[in-house]
Amino acid sequence: AQSVAQPEDQVNVAEGNPLTVKCTYSVSGNPYLFWYVQYPNRGLQFLLKYITGDNLVKGSYGFEAEFNKSQTSFHLKKPSALVSDSALYFCAVRGSNYQLIWGAGTKLIIKP
Amino acid sequence: DVKVTQSSRYLVKRTGEKVFLECVQDMDHENMFWYRQDPGLGLRLIYFSYDVKMKEKGDIPEGYSVSREKKERFSLILESASTNQTSMYLCASRSGQTRGETQYFGPGTRLLVL
């Protein structure tokens, strides 16, 4: 079955520390992977995607994600967190019918 | 800059009412989507459309219908609103369907059905 798992409902990080938001997936074939962010009372904004090529993908607002085929993971990372990074983060993978399969979301809280 | 707009940010309706949610995109995208977002469930696809007058059911189409008469406009219709349709509704658009094109989202409509 095709699926996306975000194992943490919430991640708490102190400002200035590195952050990681985890995502694992299950899909047949080569995965197309996405990260989106949702700020309070807003729609989703695209952060980055992996289609092919370099396993480390760089995106908006200083975020990056590492594709790991053997671990079927696509974790979102940032070297130094900002309070303004506090938001809801969604991982998604393209399914066999070309539609996106979404994770449940991870709430990221950055404390000053 | 891609823009997807939704007709209302907040909506309060009564059980049994017919509800229309409208979405407009200005990027000439072929594909448009309606999702609902509920805490802990992520986004669930209700319907999508890959062309004018074309529609496909998503994962949770029951209780909903859609209309796409023009390329830029995709409407979601709740024929008879029920309290379990209280949710955040997100519209998105995307060009083509190869090599993982990005979906662009509207700001969302938070619907409360009383």
XYZ file of C-alpha atoms in Angstrom:
226
model
C 0.000 0.000 0.000
C 1.151 3.505 -0.768
C 1.604 5.708 2.265
C 3.499 8.512 3.963
C 4.348 8.538 7.651
C 5.347 11.521 9.745
C 6.091 9.800 13.034
C 6.136 12.927 15.191
C 2.990 14.944 15.822
C 5.101 17.755 17.244
C 8.762 18.718 17.278
C 10.159 21.278 19.721
C 13.465 22.996 18.993
C 15.269 25.921 20.573
C 15.985 28.868 18.313
C 19.420 28.580 16.722
C 19.546 24.801 17.023
C 19.333 22.465 14.029
C 15.952 20.965 13.288
C 14.794 17.751 11.658
C 11.245 16.806 10.701
C 10.969 13.156 9.761
C 9.154 11.547 6.841
C 9.122 7.976 5.559
C 7.228 6.705 2.566
C 6.028 3.556 0.884
C 5.467 3.664 -2.858
C 6.418 1.482 -5.789
C 8.945 2.713 -8.306
C 10.978 5.877 -8.068
C 9.396 8.312 -5.619
C 8.560 11.945 -6.258
C 8.703 13.565 -2.811
C 7.523 16.943 -1.563
C 7.567 19.111 1.534
C 5.013 21.831 2.171
C 4.600 24.271 5.064
C 1.406 25.754 6.462
C 1.505 28.870 8.596
C -1.483 29.545 10.912
C -4.736 30.159 9.036
C -2.989 29.951 5.681
C -2.885 27.563 2.745
C 0.048 25.291 2.044
C 3.250 26.671 0.596
C 5.692 24.559 -1.406
C 9.134 24.182 0.210
C 11.050 21.687 -1.911
C 10.834 18.484 -3.891
C 12.917 15.505 -4.935
C 12.431 14.084 -8.403
C 15.815 12.708 -9.351
C 19.498 13.525 -9.026
C 21.332 14.728 -5.925
C 19.956 13.186 -2.743
C 20.255 16.503 -0.898
C 17.622 18.953 -2.070
C 17.677 22.615 -1.139
C 14.483 24.633 -0.873
C 12.921 27.834 0.367
C 13.699 29.642 3.654
C 16.990 27.737 4.157
C 15.363 24.304 4.358
C 16.830 21.186 2.817
C 15.825 17.544 2.690
C 17.779 14.357 2.244
C 16.426 11.496 0.163
C 17.518 8.097 1.457
C 16.352 5.291 -0.804
C 17.466 2.417 1.421
C 15.616 3.836 4.418
C 12.716 5.151 2.296
C 13.017 8.478 4.074
C 12.912 12.131 3.123
C 13.674 14.097 6.284
C 13.410 17.885 6.312
C 16.299 19.762 7.883
C 17.530 23.242 8.695
C 20.904 24.037 10.285
C 19.674 26.879 12.520
C 16.005 27.244 13.465
C 14.156 30.550 13.607
C 11.063 31.325 15.666
C 9.359 32.195 12.374
C 9.830 28.564 11.233
C 7.090 27.546 13.667
C 4.359 26.035 11.505
C 2.761 22.796 10.348
C 4.866 20.761 7.928
C 3.540 18.180 5.489
C 5.414 15.526 3.558
C 3.855 14.052 0.403
C 4.726 11.454 -2.214
C 3.267 11.063 -5.677
C 1.227 7.899 -5.933
C 0.819 5.579 -8.900
C -2.252 7.533 -10.097
C -0.200 10.770 -10.191
C -1.985 12.149 -7.138
C -0.207 13.139 -3.954
C -0.366 11.005 -0.840
C 0.012 13.163 2.257
C 1.407 12.625 5.697
C -0.597 13.685 8.732
C 1.609 16.695 9.360
C 4.144 17.655 12.027
C 3.768 20.760 14.148
C 7.131 22.460 14.541
C 7.549 24.770 17.529
C 10.669 26.896 17.782
C 11.192 28.404 21.215
C 13.170 31.644 21.677
C 3.609 34.560 -9.296
C 1.068 31.756 -9.105
C -2.171 32.749 -7.490
C -4.974 30.499 -6.317
C -7.894 32.253 -4.680
C -10.860 30.853 -2.798
C -14.173 32.653 -2.511
C -14.404 32.670 1.278
C -11.975 32.361 4.185
C -14.652 31.490 6.730
C -18.140 30.138 6.204
C -20.909 29.159 8.621
C -23.813 27.104 7.282
C -26.729 25.162 8.671
C -27.262 21.423 8.314
C -29.046 20.640 5.057
C -27.976 23.814 3.257
C -26.380 23.644 -0.178
C -22.867 25.080 -0.030
C -20.707 26.345 -2.874
C -16.961 26.811 -2.541
C -15.230 28.458 -5.454
C -11.617 28.373 -6.503
C -9.888 30.385 -9.208
C -6.325 30.050 -10.500
C -4.549 32.461 -12.804
C -1.758 30.248 -14.169
C -3.617 28.393 -16.923
C -3.094 25.108 -15.064
C -4.787 22.010 -16.432
C -5.216 20.269 -13.111
C -7.215 21.447 -10.116
C -7.911 19.761 -6.808
C -10.152 19.976 -3.763
C -8.881 18.655 -0.447
C -10.170 18.695 3.052
C -7.778 19.061 5.944
C -8.555 17.687 9.389
C -6.200 17.547 12.390
C -4.171 14.350 12.469
C -5.439 13.219 9.068
C -3.380 15.399 6.775
C -4.942 16.282 3.440
C -7.517 14.037 1.837
C -8.421 14.392 -1.805
C -12.114 14.936 -2.493
C -12.176 15.489 -6.265
C -9.819 16.599 -8.975
C -10.128 17.776 -12.528
C -7.579 17.483 -15.340
C -9.517 19.484 -17.910
C -12.625 21.568 -18.412
C -15.792 19.571 -17.723
C -13.684 16.591 -16.606
C -13.694 15.349 -13.026
C -12.400 12.381 -11.109
C -13.274 11.140 -7.643
C -10.599 11.294 -5.011
C -10.443 9.357 -1.779
C -13.498 10.863 -0.043
C -16.047 12.061 -2.654
C -19.180 11.089 -0.742
C -21.412 14.056 -0.014
C -19.585 16.319 -2.473
C -19.782 17.205 -6.137
C -17.697 19.497 -8.336
C -18.034 21.631 -11.418
C -15.437 22.879 -13.876
C -17.006 24.930 -16.633
C -13.945 27.114 -17.251
C -10.282 26.212 -17.066
C -9.495 28.700 -14.319
C -12.446 27.885 -12.030
C -13.191 24.776 -9.989
C -16.186 24.662 -7.666
C -16.892 22.301 -4.796
C -20.526 21.721 -3.895
C -21.921 20.268 -0.726
C -25.397 19.216 -1.806
C -26.763 18.984 1.743
C -24.262 20.072 4.354
C -23.791 17.919 7.413
C -21.908 18.551 10.644
C -19.246 15.992 9.712
C -18.322 18.218 6.775
C -17.045 20.884 9.155
C -13.447 21.200 8.054
C -10.799 23.268 6.294
C -11.152 23.043 2.514
C -8.126 23.624 0.337
C -8.049 24.146 -3.397
C -4.897 23.548 -5.435
C -3.792 23.708 -9.044
C -0.960 22.111 -11.013
C 0.270 22.151 -14.576
C 0.597 18.816 -16.417
C 1.120 15.494 -14.708
C 4.648 14.417 -15.517
C 7.827 14.596 -13.495
C 6.245 15.821 -10.303
C 5.023 19.316 -11.023
C 4.273 21.341 -7.925
C 0.770 21.905 -6.607
C -0.089 25.478 -5.631
C -2.638 26.072 -2.914
C -5.228 28.669 -2.112
C -5.572 30.144 1.400
C -8.302 27.697 2.402
C -11.933 27.985 3.470
C -12.787 27.071 7.033
C -16.346 25.729 6.966
C -18.453 25.300 10.071
C -21.735 23.404 9.682
C -24.144 23.870 12.568
